[in-house]
GROMACS .gro file of C-alpha atoms in nm:
model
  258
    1UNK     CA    1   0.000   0.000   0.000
    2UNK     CA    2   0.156   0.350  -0.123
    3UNK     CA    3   0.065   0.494   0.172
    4UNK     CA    4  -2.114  -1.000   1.582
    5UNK     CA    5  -1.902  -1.289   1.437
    6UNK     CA    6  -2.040  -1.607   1.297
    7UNK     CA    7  -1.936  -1.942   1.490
    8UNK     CA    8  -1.954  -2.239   1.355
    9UNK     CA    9  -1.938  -2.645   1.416
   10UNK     CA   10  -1.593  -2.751   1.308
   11UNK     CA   11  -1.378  -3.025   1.341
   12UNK     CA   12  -1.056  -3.056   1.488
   13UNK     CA   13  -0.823  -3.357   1.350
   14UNK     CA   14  -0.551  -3.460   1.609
   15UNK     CA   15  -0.349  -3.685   1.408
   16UNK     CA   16  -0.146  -3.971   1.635
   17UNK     CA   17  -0.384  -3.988   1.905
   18UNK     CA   18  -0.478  -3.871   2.251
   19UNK     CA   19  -0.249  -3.873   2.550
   20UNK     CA   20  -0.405  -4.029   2.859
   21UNK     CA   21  -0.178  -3.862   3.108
   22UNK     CA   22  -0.354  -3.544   3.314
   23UNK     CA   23  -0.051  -3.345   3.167
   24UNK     CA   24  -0.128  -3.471   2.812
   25UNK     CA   25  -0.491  -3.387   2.831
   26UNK     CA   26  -0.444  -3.048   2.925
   27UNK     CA   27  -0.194  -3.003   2.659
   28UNK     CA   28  -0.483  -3.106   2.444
   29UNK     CA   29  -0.763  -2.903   2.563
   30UNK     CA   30  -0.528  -2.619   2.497
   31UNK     CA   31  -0.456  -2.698   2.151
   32UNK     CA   32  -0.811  -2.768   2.093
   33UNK     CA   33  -0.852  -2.419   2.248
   34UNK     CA   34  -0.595  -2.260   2.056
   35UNK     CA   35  -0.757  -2.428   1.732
   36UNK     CA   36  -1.099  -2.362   1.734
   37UNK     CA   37  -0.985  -1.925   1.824
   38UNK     CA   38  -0.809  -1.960   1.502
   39UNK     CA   39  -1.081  -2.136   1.311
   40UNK     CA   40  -1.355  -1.815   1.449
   41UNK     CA   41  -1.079  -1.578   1.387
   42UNK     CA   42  -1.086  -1.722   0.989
   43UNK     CA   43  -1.463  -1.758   0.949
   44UNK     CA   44  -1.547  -1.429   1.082
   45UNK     CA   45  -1.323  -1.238   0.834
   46UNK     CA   46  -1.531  -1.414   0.571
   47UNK     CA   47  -1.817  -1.361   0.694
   48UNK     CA   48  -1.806  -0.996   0.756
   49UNK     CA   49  -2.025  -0.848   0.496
   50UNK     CA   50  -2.320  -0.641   0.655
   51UNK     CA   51  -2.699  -0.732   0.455
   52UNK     CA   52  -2.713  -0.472   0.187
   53UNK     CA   53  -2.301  -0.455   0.099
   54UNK     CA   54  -2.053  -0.579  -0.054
   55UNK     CA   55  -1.648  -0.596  -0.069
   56UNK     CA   56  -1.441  -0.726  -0.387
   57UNK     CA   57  -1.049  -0.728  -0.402
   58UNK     CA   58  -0.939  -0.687  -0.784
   59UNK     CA   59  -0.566  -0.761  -0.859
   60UNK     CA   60  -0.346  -0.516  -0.979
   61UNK     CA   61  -0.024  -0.602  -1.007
   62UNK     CA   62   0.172  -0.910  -0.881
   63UNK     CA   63   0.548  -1.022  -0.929
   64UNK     CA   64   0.820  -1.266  -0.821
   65UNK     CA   65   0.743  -1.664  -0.763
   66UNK     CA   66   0.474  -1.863  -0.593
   67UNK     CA   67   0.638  -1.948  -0.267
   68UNK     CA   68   0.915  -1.738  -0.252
   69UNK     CA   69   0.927  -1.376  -0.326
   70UNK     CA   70   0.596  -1.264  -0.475
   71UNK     CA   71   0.431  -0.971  -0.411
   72UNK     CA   72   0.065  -0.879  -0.487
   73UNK     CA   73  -0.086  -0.572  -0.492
   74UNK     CA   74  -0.491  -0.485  -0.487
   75UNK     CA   75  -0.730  -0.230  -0.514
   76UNK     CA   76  -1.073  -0.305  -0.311
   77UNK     CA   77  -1.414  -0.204  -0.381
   78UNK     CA   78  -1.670  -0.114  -0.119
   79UNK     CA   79  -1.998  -0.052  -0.227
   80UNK     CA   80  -2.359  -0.045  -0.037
   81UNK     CA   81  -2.243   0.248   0.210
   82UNK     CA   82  -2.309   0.609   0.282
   83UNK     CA   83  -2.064   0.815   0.021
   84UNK     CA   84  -1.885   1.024   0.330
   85UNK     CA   85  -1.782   0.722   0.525
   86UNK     CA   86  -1.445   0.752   0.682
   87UNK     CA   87  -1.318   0.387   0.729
   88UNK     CA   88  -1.055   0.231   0.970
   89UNK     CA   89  -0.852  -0.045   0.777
   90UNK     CA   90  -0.747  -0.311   1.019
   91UNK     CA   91  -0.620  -0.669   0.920
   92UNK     CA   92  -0.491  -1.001   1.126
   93UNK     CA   93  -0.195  -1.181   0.997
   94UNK     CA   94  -0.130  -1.498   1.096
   95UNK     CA   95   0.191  -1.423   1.354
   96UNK     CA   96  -0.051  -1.189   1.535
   97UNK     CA   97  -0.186  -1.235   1.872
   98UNK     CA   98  -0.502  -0.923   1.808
   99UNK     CA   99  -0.593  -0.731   1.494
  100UNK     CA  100  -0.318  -0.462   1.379
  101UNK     CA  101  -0.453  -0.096   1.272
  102UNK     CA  102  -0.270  -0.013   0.937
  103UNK     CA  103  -0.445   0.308   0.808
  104UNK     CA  104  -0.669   0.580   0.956
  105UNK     CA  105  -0.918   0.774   0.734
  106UNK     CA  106  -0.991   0.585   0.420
  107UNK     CA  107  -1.241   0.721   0.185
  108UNK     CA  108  -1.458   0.552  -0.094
  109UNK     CA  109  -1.426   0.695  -0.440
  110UNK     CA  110  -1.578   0.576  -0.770
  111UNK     CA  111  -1.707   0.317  -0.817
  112UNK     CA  112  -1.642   0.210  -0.466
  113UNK     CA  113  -1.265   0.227  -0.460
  114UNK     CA  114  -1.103   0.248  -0.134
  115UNK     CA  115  -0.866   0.537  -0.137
  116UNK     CA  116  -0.688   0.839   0.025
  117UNK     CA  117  -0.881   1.147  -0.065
  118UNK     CA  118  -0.620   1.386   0.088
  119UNK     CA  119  -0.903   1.691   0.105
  120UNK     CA  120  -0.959   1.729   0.498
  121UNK     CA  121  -0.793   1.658   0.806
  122UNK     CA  122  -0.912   1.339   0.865
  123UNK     CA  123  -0.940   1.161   0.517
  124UNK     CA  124  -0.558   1.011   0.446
  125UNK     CA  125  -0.320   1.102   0.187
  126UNK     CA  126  -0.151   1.429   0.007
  127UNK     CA  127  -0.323   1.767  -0.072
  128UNK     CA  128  -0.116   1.729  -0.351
  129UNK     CA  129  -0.207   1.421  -0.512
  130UNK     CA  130  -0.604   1.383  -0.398
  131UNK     CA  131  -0.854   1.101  -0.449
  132UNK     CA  132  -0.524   0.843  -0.432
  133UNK     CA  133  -0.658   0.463  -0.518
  134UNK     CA  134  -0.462   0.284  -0.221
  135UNK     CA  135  -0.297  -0.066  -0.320
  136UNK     CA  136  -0.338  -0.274  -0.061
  137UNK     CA  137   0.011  -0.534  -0.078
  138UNK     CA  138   0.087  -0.874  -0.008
  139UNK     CA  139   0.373  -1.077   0.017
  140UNK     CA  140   0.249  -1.410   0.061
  141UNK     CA  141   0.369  -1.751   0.208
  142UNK     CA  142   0.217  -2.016   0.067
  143UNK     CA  143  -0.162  -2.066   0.133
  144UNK     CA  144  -0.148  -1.765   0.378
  145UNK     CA  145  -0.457  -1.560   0.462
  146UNK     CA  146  -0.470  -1.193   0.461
  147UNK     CA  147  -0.796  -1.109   0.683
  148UNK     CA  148  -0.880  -0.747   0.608
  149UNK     CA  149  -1.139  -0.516   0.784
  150UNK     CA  150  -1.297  -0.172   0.710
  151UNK     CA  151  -1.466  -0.041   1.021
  152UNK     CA  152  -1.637   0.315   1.080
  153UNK     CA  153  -1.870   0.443   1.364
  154UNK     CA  154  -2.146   0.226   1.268
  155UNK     CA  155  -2.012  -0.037   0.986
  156UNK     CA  156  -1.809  -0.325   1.017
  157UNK     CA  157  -1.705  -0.483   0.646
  158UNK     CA  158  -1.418  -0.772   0.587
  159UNK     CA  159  -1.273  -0.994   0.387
  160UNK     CA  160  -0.999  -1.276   0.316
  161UNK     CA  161  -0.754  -1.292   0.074
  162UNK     CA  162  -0.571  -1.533  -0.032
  163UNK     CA  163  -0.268  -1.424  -0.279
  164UNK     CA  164  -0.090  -1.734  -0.319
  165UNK     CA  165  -0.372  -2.001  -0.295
  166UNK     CA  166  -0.333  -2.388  -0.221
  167UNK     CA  167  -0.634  -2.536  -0.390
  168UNK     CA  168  -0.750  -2.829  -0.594
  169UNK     CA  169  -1.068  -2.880  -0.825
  170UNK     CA  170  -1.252  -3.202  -0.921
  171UNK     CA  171  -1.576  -3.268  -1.069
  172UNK     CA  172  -1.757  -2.984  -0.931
  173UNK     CA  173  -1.612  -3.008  -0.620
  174UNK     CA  174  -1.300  -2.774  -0.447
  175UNK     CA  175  -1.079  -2.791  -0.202
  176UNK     CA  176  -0.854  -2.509  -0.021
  177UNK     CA  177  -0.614  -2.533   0.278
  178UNK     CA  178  -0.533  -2.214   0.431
  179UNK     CA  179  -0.214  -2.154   0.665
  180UNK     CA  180  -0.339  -2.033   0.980
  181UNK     CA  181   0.003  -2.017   1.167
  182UNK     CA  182   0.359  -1.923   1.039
  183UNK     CA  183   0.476  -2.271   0.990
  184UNK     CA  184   0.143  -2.406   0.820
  185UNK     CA  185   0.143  -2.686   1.171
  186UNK     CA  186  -0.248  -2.578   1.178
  187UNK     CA  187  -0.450  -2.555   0.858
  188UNK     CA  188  -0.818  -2.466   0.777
  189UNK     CA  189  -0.961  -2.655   0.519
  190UNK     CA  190  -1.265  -2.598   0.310
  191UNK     CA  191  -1.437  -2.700   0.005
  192UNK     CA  192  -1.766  -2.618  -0.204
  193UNK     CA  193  -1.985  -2.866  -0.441
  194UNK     CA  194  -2.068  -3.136  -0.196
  195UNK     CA  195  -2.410  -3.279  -0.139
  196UNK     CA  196  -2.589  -3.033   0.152
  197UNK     CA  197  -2.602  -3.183   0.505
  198UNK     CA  198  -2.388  -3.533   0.378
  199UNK     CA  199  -2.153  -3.673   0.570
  200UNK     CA  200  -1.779  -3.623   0.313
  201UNK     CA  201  -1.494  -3.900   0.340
  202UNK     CA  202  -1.133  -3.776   0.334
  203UNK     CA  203  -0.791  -3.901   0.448
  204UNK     CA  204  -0.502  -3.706   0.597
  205UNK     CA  205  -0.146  -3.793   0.505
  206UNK     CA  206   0.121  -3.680   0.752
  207UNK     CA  207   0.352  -3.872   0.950
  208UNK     CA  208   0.047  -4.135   0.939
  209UNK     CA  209  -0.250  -4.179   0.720
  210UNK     CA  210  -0.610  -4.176   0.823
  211UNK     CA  211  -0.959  -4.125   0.728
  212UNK     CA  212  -1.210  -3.937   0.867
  213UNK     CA  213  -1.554  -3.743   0.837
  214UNK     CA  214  -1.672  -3.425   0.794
  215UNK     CA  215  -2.038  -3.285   0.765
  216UNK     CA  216  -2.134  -3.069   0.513
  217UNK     CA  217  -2.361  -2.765   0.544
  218UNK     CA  218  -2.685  -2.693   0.404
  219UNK     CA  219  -2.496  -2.532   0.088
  220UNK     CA  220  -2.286  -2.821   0.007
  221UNK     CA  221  -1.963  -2.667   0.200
  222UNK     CA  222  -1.710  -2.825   0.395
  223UNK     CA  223  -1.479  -2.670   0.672
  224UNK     CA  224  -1.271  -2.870   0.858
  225UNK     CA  225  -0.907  -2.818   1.052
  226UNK     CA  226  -0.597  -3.053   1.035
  227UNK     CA  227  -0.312  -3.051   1.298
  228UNK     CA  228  -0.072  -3.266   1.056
  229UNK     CA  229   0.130  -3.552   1.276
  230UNK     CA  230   0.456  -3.443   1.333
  231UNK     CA  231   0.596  -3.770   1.505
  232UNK     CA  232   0.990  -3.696   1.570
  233UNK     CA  233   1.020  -3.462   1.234
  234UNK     CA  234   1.041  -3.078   1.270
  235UNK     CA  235   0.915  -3.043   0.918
  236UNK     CA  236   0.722  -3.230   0.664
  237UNK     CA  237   0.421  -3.251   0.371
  238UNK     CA  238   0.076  -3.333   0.468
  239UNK     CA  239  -0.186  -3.374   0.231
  240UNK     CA  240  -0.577  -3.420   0.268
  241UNK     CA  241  -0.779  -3.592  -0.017
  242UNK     CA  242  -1.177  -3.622   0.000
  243UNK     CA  243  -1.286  -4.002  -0.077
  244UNK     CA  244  -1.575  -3.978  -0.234
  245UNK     CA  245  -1.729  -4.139  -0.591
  246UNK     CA  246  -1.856  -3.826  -0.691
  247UNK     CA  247  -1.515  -3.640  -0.666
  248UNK     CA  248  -1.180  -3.624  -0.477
  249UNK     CA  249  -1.010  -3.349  -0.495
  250UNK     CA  250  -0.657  -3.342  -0.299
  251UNK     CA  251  -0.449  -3.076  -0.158
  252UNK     CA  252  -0.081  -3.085  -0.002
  253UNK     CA  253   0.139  -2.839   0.195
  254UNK     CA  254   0.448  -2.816   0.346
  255UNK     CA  255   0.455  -2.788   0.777
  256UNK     CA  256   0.726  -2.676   0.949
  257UNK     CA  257   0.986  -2.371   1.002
  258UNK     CA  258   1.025  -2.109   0.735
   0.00000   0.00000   0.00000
């Protein structure tokens, strides 16, 4: 840049087992803990679109390599409120214990464009170069999030980006794993196209492979989280493929320091 949650059911995979020592089981419950914060954290940036509004990122400009050194850059598009709304712009990385305030005073131009009108006081930006389209950058690890919000006195609008996506398509059906701490040991995964309110078959692949169940929703989505099995390595690939006759789509990341 030049310048009331939703919570929902999910399910937790623990891959290897569960201790049965007192100490074990509160190491657990805190992971569980720790897990289902980060799944809320996740859903509520997508899900924070007041009735009556909308937000769309639109890509601008992005260079270097997938995994490595890109950088993207965005302008995003408010429309659906009042034309003299100041916004807040707030986001949540992943290496982030509470949201992060970024920018003070944003304005929405044509169209809807987020931008730094540079006319009063409070709006952002230079006198000198007014009505300034703000690119919002990224530089992405693999599968990483960027949770964005917009917040004024009385509206609260968000979004999540994903720059550098992990994803897989098959038959109608997708599947997405998101990187919801720095070294990718906790992912969100979720997936569209699946018969509503049916339970979906899918096996994770870590240290150890399993299978396991997840319920869709009444839209045919999936959301699901996967702790991969680290055993005795400090790094590794885990993959999750969904086993079903219709479709099985199959994602894979790497865990482990960066």
């Amino acid at each position: 840049m030049r310048r009331s949650v939703p919570v929902v059911l999910l399910s937790m995979i623990l891959l290897g087992g569960v201790g049965r020592s007192q100490n074990t089981q509160s190491t657990q419950n805190d992971l569980a803990q720790r897990v289902q914060r980060f799944m809320e954290i996740e859903v509520g940036f997508e899900h924070m679109v007041p009735p009556g509004m909308s937000i769309e990122a639109k890509e601008v400009s992005r260079k270097g390599t997938p995994g490595k050194d890109l950088v993207v850059q965005y302008h995003i598009f408010v429309t659906g409120v009042p034309p003299a709304t100041l916004f807040r712009y707030i986001d949540w990385p992943d290496v982030a214990d509470k949201p992060l305030v970024r920018l003070e005073g944003i304005s929405v131009g044509k169209n809807g464009i987020l931008m730094c009108a540079g006319r009063m006081p409070q709006q952002c930006g230079d006198p000198n170069k007014p009505d300034d389209p703000i690119e919002f950058t990224a530089a992405p690890q693999k599968g990483e999030p960027r949770r964005l919000a917009f917040v004024s006195s009385n509206i609260r609008i968000g979004m999540v980006i994903v720059p550098d996506p992990i994803e897989a398509a098959d038959n109608g059906c997708t599947l997405t794993a998101k990187r919801l701490t720095k070294a990718f040991e906790l992912a969100y995964l979720s997936g569209t196209g699946y018969p509503p309110n049916t339970d979906a078959h899918y096996r994770v692949s870590s240290e150890t492979i399993s299978n396991f169940i997840v319920k869709s929703d009444a839209t045919g989505t999936i959301r699901v989280s996967v702790v991969p099995y680290h055993g005795k390595k400090k790094e590794g690939t885990a993959s999750v493929k969904i086993m079903e006759s219709k479709c099985s789509p199959e994602v894979s990341w790497q865990w482990g320091p960066i």
